[in-house]
XYZ file of C-alpha atoms in Angstrom:
742
model
C -36.194 -19.593 16.429
C -34.698 -19.532 12.938
C -34.604 -23.044 11.443
C -31.074 -24.340 10.941
C -30.540 -27.375 8.761
C -26.789 -27.609 9.405
C -25.333 -28.781 12.701
C -22.803 -26.298 14.086
C -19.928 -28.507 15.217
C -16.582 -27.575 16.768
C -14.965 -28.584 13.469
C -17.241 -26.265 11.491
C -16.531 -23.413 13.907
C -12.791 -23.952 13.494
C -13.145 -24.076 9.691
C -14.672 -20.601 9.911
C -11.602 -19.266 11.719
C -13.430 -18.762 15.007
C -11.921 -19.796 18.316
C -14.095 -21.620 20.883
C -14.197 -18.563 23.142
C -15.269 -16.401 20.194
C -18.079 -18.809 19.419
C -19.143 -18.667 23.090
C -19.314 -14.892 22.719
C -21.593 -15.313 19.693
C -23.901 -17.571 21.682
C -24.067 -15.020 24.502
C -24.699 -12.208 22.047
C -27.613 -13.761 20.152
C -28.931 -16.134 22.830
C -29.098 -19.179 20.557
C -27.139 -21.290 18.141
C -26.458 -19.415 14.876
C -27.576 -20.628 11.488
C -24.900 -21.568 8.983
C -25.409 -18.218 7.241
C -25.082 -16.396 10.551
C -21.937 -18.344 11.397
C -20.495 -17.279 8.041
C -21.420 -13.662 8.734
C -19.696 -13.719 12.123
C -16.681 -15.408 10.552
C -16.475 -12.642 7.947
C -17.002 -9.762 10.365
C -14.795 -11.112 13.160
C -11.796 -12.308 11.172
C -8.534 -10.414 11.443
C -8.755 -8.885 7.977
C -12.088 -7.161 8.660
C -12.133 -6.600 12.429
C -8.482 -5.630 13.114
C -8.931 -7.460 16.403
C -5.179 -7.791 17.071
C -4.184 -4.337 15.872
C -6.931 -1.862 16.874
C -5.318 -1.116 20.221
C -2.125 0.030 18.530
C -3.660 1.705 15.488
C -5.420 4.126 17.839
C -2.006 5.513 18.831
C -1.281 6.829 15.327
C -1.802 10.547 14.550
C -4.800 10.792 12.207
C -5.818 14.444 12.225
C -4.348 17.589 10.762
C -5.182 20.979 9.330
C -5.843 19.530 5.875
C -7.453 16.210 6.883
C -11.102 15.947 5.822
C -11.483 12.219 6.538
C -9.125 9.975 8.454
C -9.253 6.204 9.012
C -12.672 4.563 9.214
C -13.985 5.170 5.711
C -13.207 3.594 2.360
C -10.258 5.964 1.917
C -8.631 9.010 3.504
C -9.378 12.519 2.241
C -7.076 15.551 2.394
C -7.849 19.141 1.360
C -5.452 20.508 -1.265
C -7.024 23.926 -1.765
C -8.964 25.419 -4.676
C -12.005 23.423 -3.592
C -10.218 20.149 -4.330
C -9.421 17.100 -2.220
C -7.128 14.166 -2.791
C -8.506 10.749 -1.799
C -6.147 7.815 -1.269
C -5.574 4.460 0.369
C -3.303 1.411 0.253
C -4.392 -2.192 0.835
C -2.930 -5.677 0.627
C -3.836 -8.603 -1.585
C -1.034 -10.878 -0.410
C -2.522 -14.340 0.018
C -4.680 -14.232 -3.140
C -1.664 -13.116 -5.186
C 0.437 -16.021 -3.957
C -2.283 -18.520 -4.830
C -3.263 -17.011 -8.203
C -0.896 -14.145 -9.026
C -2.628 -12.691 -12.094
C -6.136 -12.489 -10.630
C -4.918 -11.867 -7.087
C -2.865 -8.820 -8.031
C -5.421 -7.557 -10.556
C -8.310 -7.669 -8.106
C -6.099 -5.982 -5.523
C -5.824 -3.052 -7.919
C -9.557 -3.171 -8.626
C -10.441 -3.163 -4.939
C -8.305 -0.172 -4.066
C -9.627 1.789 -7.059
C -13.196 1.156 -5.826
C -12.231 2.370 -2.353
C -11.233 5.669 -3.943
C -14.128 6.238 -6.323
C -16.667 5.124 -3.706
C -15.740 8.393 -1.973
C -16.711 10.365 -5.089
C -13.172 10.738 -6.459
C -11.964 10.027 -9.970
C -8.788 7.895 -9.779
C -5.751 9.699 -11.166
C -2.855 7.378 -10.264
C -1.923 4.044 -8.765
C 1.262 2.663 -7.243
C 2.240 -0.668 -5.733
C 4.727 -2.263 -3.350
C 5.706 -5.813 -4.309
C 7.850 -8.264 -2.387
C 8.865 -11.651 -3.696
C 10.961 -14.558 -2.465
C 14.542 -15.359 -3.413
C 15.138 -15.238 -7.165
C 16.322 -18.864 -7.136
C 13.147 -20.129 -5.460
C 11.146 -22.252 -7.942
C 7.979 -20.147 -7.601
C 9.476 -16.653 -7.721
C 9.704 -16.096 -11.473
C 6.151 -17.384 -11.973
C 4.848 -15.086 -9.220
C 6.678 -12.009 -10.531
C 5.360 -12.643 -14.029
C 1.767 -13.170 -12.891
C 1.628 -10.280 -10.431
C 3.119 -7.726 -12.816
C 0.865 -8.906 -15.637
C -2.190 -8.769 -13.348
C -1.448 -5.238 -12.192
C -0.749 -4.078 -15.729
C -3.831 -5.717 -17.201
C -6.210 -4.257 -14.624
C -4.756 -0.749 -14.427
C -4.179 -0.407 -18.164
C -7.653 -1.692 -19.043
C -9.366 0.428 -16.408
C -7.482 3.497 -17.606
C -5.461 4.694 -14.631
C -1.710 5.346 -14.839
C 0.517 3.150 -12.686
C 3.175 5.682 -11.812
C 5.473 4.177 -9.197
C 6.230 1.581 -6.578
C 8.745 -0.873 -5.174
C 9.896 -4.381 -6.121
C 12.126 -6.354 -3.764
C 13.296 -9.922 -3.244
C 14.162 -11.803 -0.055
C 14.000 -15.473 0.989
C 11.628 -14.615 3.820
C 8.897 -13.961 1.215
C 9.363 -17.371 -0.445
C 6.070 -18.722 0.839
C 4.142 -15.486 1.264
C 4.638 -12.668 -1.219
C 3.330 -9.162 -0.612
C 1.188 -7.240 -3.088
C 0.216 -3.836 -1.687
C -1.883 -1.651 -3.998
C -2.120 2.136 -3.590
C -4.612 4.379 -5.413
C -5.117 8.142 -5.504
C -8.165 10.066 -6.689
C -9.275 13.666 -7.074
C -12.622 15.002 -5.840
C -14.388 18.244 -5.040
C -13.764 18.882 -1.352
C -17.461 19.580 -0.721
C -18.689 16.484 -2.613
C -17.223 13.581 -0.671
C -19.457 10.510 -0.302
C -19.575 8.389 2.832
C -20.864 4.961 3.843
C -23.103 6.012 6.747
C -26.705 5.062 6.017
C -29.364 7.676 6.892
C -33.166 7.493 6.929
C -35.626 4.682 7.680
C -37.439 2.676 5.015
C -35.082 3.746 2.235
C -34.062 1.387 -0.553
C -30.752 -0.483 -0.308
C -29.515 -0.940 -3.862
C -27.065 -3.438 -5.332
C -24.924 -1.972 -8.129
C -22.441 -3.329 -10.646
C -21.551 -6.884 -11.633
C -23.370 -10.080 -10.754
C -22.546 -12.217 -7.728
C -20.731 -15.515 -8.229
C -19.000 -18.092 -6.095
C -15.518 -16.554 -6.449
C -13.903 -15.093 -3.370
C -15.979 -16.979 -0.801
C -14.018 -16.932 2.475
C -11.413 -14.655 0.856
C -11.124 -12.386 3.889
C -10.970 -15.395 6.211
C -8.153 -16.863 4.108
C -6.291 -13.557 4.481
C -6.563 -13.945 8.267
C -4.719 -17.267 8.583
C -1.265 -18.653 7.980
C -0.444 -20.671 4.885
C 0.697 -24.289 4.889
C 1.139 -26.938 2.222
C -2.513 -26.700 1.112
C -2.254 -23.104 -0.160
C -2.941 -24.215 -3.732
C -6.241 -25.746 -2.618
C -7.448 -22.255 -1.673
C -7.423 -21.117 -5.304
C -11.272 -21.004 -5.428
C -11.219 -18.270 -2.757
C -9.409 -15.883 -5.128
C -11.675 -13.343 -6.798
C -11.850 -12.896 -10.566
C -11.731 -9.342 -11.848
C -13.048 -7.531 -14.908
C -11.417 -4.113 -15.329
C -13.749 -3.106 -18.162
C -16.781 -3.632 -15.926
C -15.047 -1.632 -13.222
C -14.462 1.248 -15.639
C -18.192 1.266 -16.407
C -18.931 1.095 -12.676
C -16.701 4.119 -12.070
C -18.471 6.210 -14.688
C -21.937 5.085 -13.574
C -21.189 5.797 -9.896
C -19.774 9.266 -10.578
C -22.774 10.073 -12.772
C -25.128 8.786 -10.091
C -23.362 10.816 -7.419
C -23.662 13.957 -9.526
C -27.420 13.348 -9.816
C -27.959 13.715 -6.074
C -29.511 10.258 -5.712
C -26.905 8.802 -3.352
C -27.385 8.962 0.427
C -24.635 6.466 1.300
C -22.421 4.163 -0.720
C -20.017 1.363 0.151
C -17.685 -0.809 -1.896
C -18.293 -4.555 -1.634
C -14.722 -5.509 -0.810
C -13.595 -7.959 1.859
C -16.550 -10.094 3.034
C -18.648 -8.703 0.174
C -22.328 -8.071 0.789
C -21.989 -8.886 4.505
C -19.419 -6.267 5.408
C -20.816 -3.533 3.168
C -24.373 -3.881 4.511
C -23.334 -4.145 8.157
C -20.968 -1.167 7.973
C -23.537 1.066 6.275
C -26.271 0.241 8.768
C -24.152 0.254 11.906
C -22.547 3.614 11.118
C -26.006 5.146 10.737
C -27.479 3.450 13.817
C -29.955 1.728 11.525
C -30.968 -1.804 10.730
C -30.742 -3.422 7.297
C -33.277 -5.858 5.884
C -32.004 -7.776 2.824
C -33.943 -9.958 0.390
C -31.387 -12.197 -1.314
C -33.877 -13.314 -3.934
C -33.322 -9.903 -5.547
C -29.506 -10.191 -5.704
C -28.287 -10.542 -9.311
C -26.392 -13.848 -9.531
C -24.346 -15.218 -12.399
C -24.544 -18.823 -11.144
C -27.604 -20.951 -10.507
C -28.650 -22.220 -7.130
C -26.505 -19.952 -4.967
C -27.282 -20.307 -1.270
C -27.727 -17.433 1.161
C -24.399 -18.409 2.717
C -22.634 -18.162 -0.652
C -24.244 -14.845 -1.578
C -23.387 -13.226 1.748
C -19.741 -14.331 1.669
C -18.964 -13.991 -2.039
C -16.240 -11.469 -2.836
C -17.100 -11.166 -6.511
C -15.612 -7.967 -7.849
C -16.948 -4.702 -9.296
C -19.921 -4.396 -6.921
C -21.294 -1.580 -4.732
C -24.075 -1.196 -2.194
C -25.982 2.083 -1.906
C -28.756 3.743 0.043
C -30.857 5.634 -2.512
C -33.233 8.553 -2.428
C -36.441 6.677 -3.339
C -37.875 9.454 -5.489
C -34.828 9.136 -7.792
C -35.022 5.388 -8.344
C -36.012 5.716 -12.001
C -33.238 8.161 -12.820
C -30.673 6.054 -10.964
C -31.698 2.839 -12.687
C -31.536 4.531 -16.073
C -27.914 5.475 -15.448
C -26.948 1.889 -14.659
C -28.975 0.523 -17.541
C -27.074 2.871 -19.843
C -23.762 1.464 -18.584
C -25.105 -2.118 -18.880
C -24.679 -2.781 -15.146
C -26.992 -4.433 -12.664
C -29.208 -2.206 -10.532
C -31.389 -4.048 -8.023
C -33.222 -3.014 -4.886
C -32.202 -5.760 -2.475
C -33.440 -4.360 0.818
C -34.316 -1.391 2.952
C -33.085 0.493 5.985
C -34.998 -0.063 9.240
C -35.106 1.370 12.744
C -34.667 -2.069 14.349
C -30.854 -2.155 14.632
C -31.143 -5.708 13.268
C -29.414 -7.265 10.279
C -32.128 -9.416 8.758
C -31.624 -11.601 5.705
C -34.356 -13.391 3.792
C -33.931 -16.072 1.155
C -36.588 -18.123 -0.618
C -39.256 -17.031 1.806
C -37.291 -17.801 4.973
C -35.383 -15.629 7.423
C -31.857 -17.114 7.314
C -30.199 -14.523 9.568
C -31.409 -12.101 12.203
C -28.561 -10.476 14.098
C -27.884 -7.303 16.114
C -26.178 -5.090 13.548
C -24.148 -2.821 15.839
C -22.738 -5.729 17.810
C -21.533 -7.447 14.646
C -18.874 -4.761 14.441
C -18.754 -3.156 17.866
C -18.631 -6.464 19.761
C -16.008 -8.076 17.570
C -13.202 -9.469 19.709
C -10.422 -7.048 20.493
C -7.208 -8.519 21.771
C -4.340 -7.033 23.711
C -1.934 -9.661 22.453
C 1.116 -10.486 24.570
C 4.225 -9.053 23.005
C 7.931 -9.228 23.567
C 10.043 -6.124 23.174
C 12.387 -6.750 20.242
C 15.992 -7.259 21.355
C 18.456 -4.504 20.569
C 20.592 -5.411 17.557
C 24.190 -6.257 18.297
C 26.594 -3.429 17.476
C 28.684 -3.647 14.337
C 32.217 -2.325 14.916
C 33.629 -0.523 11.904
C 36.646 -2.827 11.988
C 34.331 -5.772 11.241
C 33.317 -4.301 7.879
C 36.284 -4.408 5.476
C 36.694 -2.337 2.344
C 35.977 -3.975 -1.015
C 38.921 -5.300 -2.964
C 37.744 -3.325 -5.999
C 35.416 -0.324 -5.571
C 34.363 -0.323 -9.220
C 33.390 -3.987 -9.152
C 31.566 -3.438 -5.852
C 29.468 -0.658 -7.393
C 28.721 -2.781 -10.457
C 27.652 -5.712 -8.305
C 25.327 -3.539 -6.211
C 23.556 -1.805 -9.107
C 23.108 -5.172 -10.838
C 21.701 -6.941 -7.760
C 18.025 -8.037 -7.661
C 17.027 -5.319 -5.189
C 18.977 -2.482 -6.839
C 18.745 -3.177 -10.562
C 16.532 -1.233 -12.966
C 12.790 -1.873 -12.648
C 12.170 -0.836 -16.245
C 11.044 -4.381 -17.155
C 8.256 -3.955 -14.587
C 7.040 -0.446 -15.220
C 7.151 -0.669 -18.980
C 4.294 -3.186 -18.656
C 2.209 -0.517 -16.940
C 0.641 2.381 -18.800
C 2.089 5.218 -16.756
C 1.083 7.966 -19.214
C -2.641 7.348 -19.737
C -4.782 10.406 -18.850
C -1.873 12.557 -20.020
C -1.037 14.067 -16.630
C 2.031 12.072 -15.524
C 4.974 14.437 -15.526
C 7.456 12.401 -13.487
C 7.607 8.808 -14.622
C 8.754 5.744 -12.667
C 12.439 5.687 -11.801
C 12.710 8.887 -9.761
C 12.219 9.569 -6.070
C 8.460 10.130 -6.379
C 5.856 10.132 -9.122
C 4.251 13.459 -10.006
C 0.858 13.945 -11.642
C -0.440 17.332 -12.723
C -3.969 18.173 -11.577
C -6.761 19.494 -13.724
C -9.697 21.535 -12.546
C -7.902 23.907 -10.210
C -7.846 27.675 -10.652
C -7.136 29.010 -14.138
C -3.431 29.025 -14.869
C -2.711 26.558 -12.044
C 0.211 24.186 -12.359
C -0.642 22.289 -9.189
C 0.326 18.638 -8.918
C 0.374 15.637 -6.619
C 3.508 13.657 -5.770
C 3.324 10.095 -4.465
C 5.692 7.426 -3.212
C 5.684 4.138 -1.310
C 8.584 3.144 0.935
C 9.822 0.726 3.572
C 13.129 -1.050 4.259
C 12.149 -4.415 5.765
C 15.701 -5.419 6.734
C 15.828 -2.317 8.963
C 12.476 -3.277 10.523
C 13.719 -6.796 11.215
C 16.857 -5.543 12.943
C 15.182 -2.743 14.930
C 11.419 -2.385 14.380
C 11.191 1.016 16.087
C 13.900 2.583 13.929
C 12.594 0.709 10.891
C 9.117 2.183 11.347
C 10.579 5.658 11.759
C 12.803 5.207 8.716
C 9.943 4.086 6.448
C 8.096 7.337 7.146
C 11.274 9.413 6.907
C 12.183 7.973 3.519
C 8.699 8.641 2.173
C 9.050 12.218 3.479
C 12.429 12.559 1.716
C 11.187 11.151 -1.571
C 8.336 13.658 -1.718
C 10.681 16.446 -0.678
C 13.245 15.465 -3.327
C 10.815 16.322 -6.132
C 9.792 19.581 -4.428
C 6.476 18.515 -2.869
C 5.025 19.459 0.516
C 4.374 16.133 2.283
C 0.652 15.980 3.129
C -0.348 12.659 4.644
C 0.276 8.928 4.819
C -1.556 5.700 4.106
C 0.041 2.585 5.538
C 0.006 -1.130 4.813
C 1.285 -2.994 7.855
C 2.384 -6.493 6.759
C 3.471 -8.868 9.529
C 3.433 -12.515 10.576
C 1.276 -14.276 13.163
C 0.243 -11.825 15.925
C -0.409 -14.712 18.310
C 3.371 -15.109 18.582
C 4.714 -12.568 21.120
C 7.891 -11.919 19.122
C 5.896 -11.084 15.976
C 3.453 -8.945 17.954
C 6.459 -7.160 19.468
C 7.682 -6.303 15.969
C 4.252 -4.928 15.115
C 4.016 -2.819 18.276
C 7.497 -1.349 17.840
C 7.023 -0.587 14.143
C 3.698 1.153 14.818
C 5.355 3.189 17.573
C 8.105 4.187 15.162
C 5.627 5.110 12.431
C 3.606 7.164 14.913
C 6.644 9.010 16.250
C 7.795 9.928 12.758
C 4.349 11.005 11.581
C 3.898 13.256 14.609
C 7.348 14.810 14.271
C 6.895 15.468 10.555
C 3.223 16.633 10.715
C 2.422 13.743 8.420
C -0.902 12.221 9.600
C -2.057 8.690 8.768
C -5.446 9.040 7.041
C -6.067 5.488 5.831
C -4.459 2.090 5.655
C -4.602 -1.632 6.072
C -3.201 -4.289 8.392
C -2.204 -7.651 6.939
C -1.288 -10.243 9.559
C -0.644 -13.989 9.467
C 1.808 -13.603 6.598
C 3.519 -16.881 7.421
C 3.977 -20.223 5.736
C 4.745 -23.335 7.737
C 5.685 -21.162 10.684
C 8.153 -18.860 8.889
C 7.093 -15.220 8.910
C 7.845 -12.563 6.344
C 10.153 -9.720 7.263
C 8.160 -7.053 9.122
C 7.053 -4.768 6.286
C 5.141 -1.604 7.284
C 4.843 -0.081 3.816
C 4.249 3.675 3.835
C 2.347 5.258 0.968
C 2.615 9.034 1.007
C 1.170 11.949 -0.926
C 2.556 15.458 -1.321
C 1.319 18.672 -2.890
C 3.228 20.456 -5.650
C 2.131 24.113 -5.771
C 3.781 24.460 -9.188
C 4.979 21.416 -11.079
C 7.211 23.604 -13.239
C 9.552 23.809 -10.242
C 9.738 20.007 -9.934
C 13.141 18.409 -9.379
C 14.305 15.152 -10.978
C 17.258 12.875 -10.216
C 19.077 13.053 -13.570
C 22.317 15.047 -13.754
C 21.820 18.025 -16.075
C 24.847 20.155 -16.909
C 28.597 19.756 -17.248
C 30.312 21.724 -14.515
C 27.450 21.639 -11.993
C 28.633 21.235 -8.412
C 27.764 17.967 -6.653
C 26.624 18.716 -3.107
C 26.114 16.438 -0.120
C 23.393 17.863 2.139
C 22.980 16.536 5.646
C 26.442 15.364 6.608
C 28.905 12.586 5.824
C 27.928 8.948 6.168
C 29.613 5.978 7.760
C 26.807 3.647 8.884
C 27.103 0.212 7.297
C 24.906 -1.843 9.607
C 22.093 -3.553 7.597
C 23.393 -1.810 4.484
C 23.158 -2.959 0.897
C 26.978 -2.932 0.837
C 27.101 -5.330 3.761
C 24.569 -7.676 2.169
C 25.615 -7.627 -1.486
C 29.400 -7.353 -1.121
C 30.053 -9.169 2.152
C 27.042 -11.502 2.156
C 25.867 -10.449 5.625
C 22.710 -9.015 7.173
C 23.711 -7.848 10.620
C 24.238 -4.841 12.838
C 21.776 -2.081 13.686
C 20.024 -0.034 11.013
C 20.872 3.665 10.788
C 19.334 5.865 13.467
C 16.624 8.306 12.404
C 16.873 11.879 13.702
C 13.393 13.226 12.970
C 14.251 16.859 13.718
C 17.139 16.611 11.253
C 14.836 15.007 8.676
C 12.390 17.869 8.964
C 14.944 20.671 8.828
C 16.991 19.126 6.032
C 13.843 18.465 4.023
C 12.654 22.036 4.457
C 16.017 23.324 3.217
C 16.011 21.057 0.157
C 12.427 21.939 -0.726
C 13.272 25.621 -0.502
C 16.307 25.190 -2.756
C 14.174 23.388 -5.340
C 11.420 26.016 -5.248
C 13.918 28.839 -5.602
C 15.316 27.255 -8.773
C 18.773 26.624 -7.318
C 18.734 22.817 -7.590
C 19.398 21.286 -10.992
C 19.038 17.672 -9.731
C 18.102 16.118 -6.373
C 18.121 12.560 -5.056
C 17.688 11.307 -1.520
C 20.376 8.976 -0.161
C 19.033 5.608 0.930
C 19.851 2.035 -0.155
C 23.475 1.808 -1.228
C 24.508 5.188 0.164
C 26.040 8.190 -1.581
C 27.852 6.329 -4.360
C 24.769 4.424 -5.494
C 22.673 7.605 -5.359
C 25.230 9.351 -7.572
C 25.317 6.405 -9.969
C 21.510 6.504 -10.280
C 21.634 10.249 -10.973
C 24.303 9.730 -13.616
C 22.438 6.903 -15.361
C 19.202 8.920 -15.356
C 20.906 11.972 -16.835
C 23.357 10.092 -19.098
C 26.096 12.289 -17.701
C 29.027 11.408 -15.454
C 30.532 12.960 -12.343
C 33.810 13.020 -10.459
C 33.900 13.119 -6.655
C 36.536 12.762 -3.949
C 36.400 11.174 -0.507
C 37.240 13.850 2.078
C 40.406 13.434 4.089
C 40.035 11.431 7.273
C 36.840 9.671 6.165
C 36.547 5.906 5.852
C 36.187 5.520 2.071
C 33.691 2.641 2.059
C 31.699 4.112 4.947
C 31.539 7.509 3.222
C 30.586 5.997 -0.141
C 28.191 3.242 0.946
C 26.929 4.359 4.368
C 23.142 4.607 4.644
C 22.900 7.385 7.235
C 19.516 9.133 7.091
C 18.333 12.730 6.500
C 20.683 13.192 3.541
C 20.408 14.234 -0.100
C 22.659 14.618 -3.106
C 22.006 17.798 -5.051
C 23.595 19.550 -7.975
C 23.593 23.241 -8.724
C 25.184 25.600 -11.215
C 28.602 26.851 -10.118
C 27.277 30.428 -10.212
C 24.588 29.541 -7.661
C 26.841 27.719 -5.194
C 27.281 30.645 -2.830
C 23.495 31.158 -2.594
C 22.984 27.481 -1.787
C 25.707 27.549 0.862
C 24.168 30.649 2.420
C 20.773 28.974 2.753
C 22.350 25.882 4.316
C 24.079 28.111 6.888
C 20.739 29.760 7.708
C 19.244 26.343 8.442
C 22.429 25.228 10.236
C 22.610 22.129 8.039
C 25.845 20.531 6.879
C 26.570 21.013 3.179
C 29.731 19.881 1.405
C 30.869 20.260 -2.198
C 32.023 16.724 -3.028
C 32.601 16.914 -6.769
C 31.538 18.088 -10.202
C 29.277 16.873 -12.986
C 30.978 15.973 -16.262
C 32.340 13.264 -18.499
C 30.919 9.842 -19.196
C 31.997 7.944 -16.118
C 31.533 7.804 -12.361
C 34.913 8.551 -10.869
C 36.041 8.623 -7.257
C 39.569 9.966 -6.995
C 42.017 7.126 -6.479
C 39.306 4.469 -6.073
C 37.325 3.938 -9.260
C 36.584 5.270 -12.733
C 33.634 3.379 -14.194
C 32.246 4.163 -17.677
C 28.536 5.007 -17.662
C 27.876 2.547 -20.465
C 29.203 -0.330 -18.382
C 27.292 0.850 -15.327
C 23.996 1.244 -17.207
C 24.364 -2.140 -18.907
C 24.870 -3.880 -15.573
C 21.984 -1.964 -14.002
C 19.557 -2.801 -16.786
C 20.521 -6.406 -17.413
C 19.484 -8.472 -14.397
C 15.687 -8.325 -14.386
C 15.054 -8.903 -18.135
C 17.536 -11.774 -18.154
C 15.999 -13.281 -15.026
C 12.449 -13.017 -16.379
C 13.442 -14.597 -19.690
C 14.377 -17.800 -17.866
C 12.145 -20.868 -17.487
C 8.885 -20.421 -15.561
C 9.611 -23.046 -12.896
C 6.686 -23.078 -10.474
C 7.706 -26.201 -8.556
């Protein structure tokens, strides 16, 4: 019997986020009362954030394999083959609760954690993106949170030395008490030199690498597995503190160590810190792990075993080392001024044994810590079908020009320049499509001589669609990511997802989750777009109010030749403006409906996945053949907003006309899917039309590039200067206001 100086009470069990029936399962599993350290370990391993106990059943339905997939879900990050002996490694994860409590450190350590997930696999990070969602602009905390999150992301990424190349920023009252910070990182590795977390071999040293362990982040993963209430501020001590300069040294030391051949297995110390990393490494290899906490480098005096096992201090790794290379490995970490300590060994016992100050403080079955974690088939209610929205219920604007100005100046549609100018998006010198387009593009080094290969990346979701119809919303998130990659000329490769939802113990919320995952799965299968990594973030609620369902889709595409890349800016006077994919009329859940009429109702647009695939293949072919001078997918705000964005990007106007018989506001503002705006030279128009006929895809010439205004015959003629001023004004003016935290 292991001595236990702390009484395990029902209150203590509840404080650790464990339900009575889960504690009963622990008792049955180990045959005795756990020690406090063991209770903390079970709490860390069995919380929602680490065990996926409410979502595993549904995640298994997603397509995760494909011709190019080297590693799907289950490792630190997904890995996809991109030819020439290269692989792209990527993942997206949430840091929502920490960023609400302490926005600068919460967002910064979110970036740090996702970068470690990538370089733990042996990849050098080449780009990062993010998806940010904040509450209503007039909420007293919003400005403070925006300022802190953006500064935290910029500080960590800029200091570490990775370009932040794209993302999303949106506002909605449903995020007032629970913002979302989803961080997405991409790395490049040799396809035959990927590193995994599966421990191999008995009696081998388990080595602690990186920064010292402190008391920051204790119970961080447990906090991420519960709802917020009025005491959210009191959870500030559970937020980790990051050091991007240490992480940069850790990156270089790890890559050097990997190149030496010393590494058998390696795992990032992320959520649940030393506990989760050690258990995962041992369990995957069908081995036990014996840890001696007296050897763990600590930056604070008197840390208990409980604190060391649950600390989520940043910039740390755990590794199984080839023992004959210990001296060489330690020399590398000494050179980079990082801790290197042998803290344990692998065993053949299948036990997770922890010693501290001469005592065994934990002795648990290692496989069961993960394999026997609760798995729930939560009750769920099928989401109700949204009420139809008759066209007669959506009136035209009184003034089309003022309507366009209001939309492009709204919080969700205004320029994000204030945000991305705080990020270094050019460091490493490979970013060739900057923020503001449909997808970021980074040129790759190290491929075959003369190669111009590149990677495109985007992150997308429309939460208002997911709220109205979670199935269609899940499909649309994938479809829009597919379109954004296509619009720059990339072949969509694979997806990483970040599924952000409320409390899964509520059947209505669980029903949203189930339907969104079904929609994501359907779209990924139809588009040959496998899910290779991701994260589930549940319990995003405060005082019982859930966020909008937000299944963010991060996606990566391959550019065979970046010289053929398309951009959104209009290029030449006289170019034809083409609508590819058919006319629009759908105004349910549209930006027009919300910003002009003040309503959020009706169904979202339907997603025809076959049409998405065919239309995307046509557009990609037109780009690669050099026939497209500018391309932009049509999404929020419809055709007119897409054209306005193209005009502002290219500093060149255009004149279009609504076709006879069409509803003007439906045609201009409808958000029907599987559509693009494209321009081409007048001399190439017949070739473009011929290719559209071959694909049997609707293509209409709707206008011509030219002038310095956006003009729609008989409806509006808006100078570009006025449009650009309105588009660029809102965010800087908002962020210059008082920092009212409330």
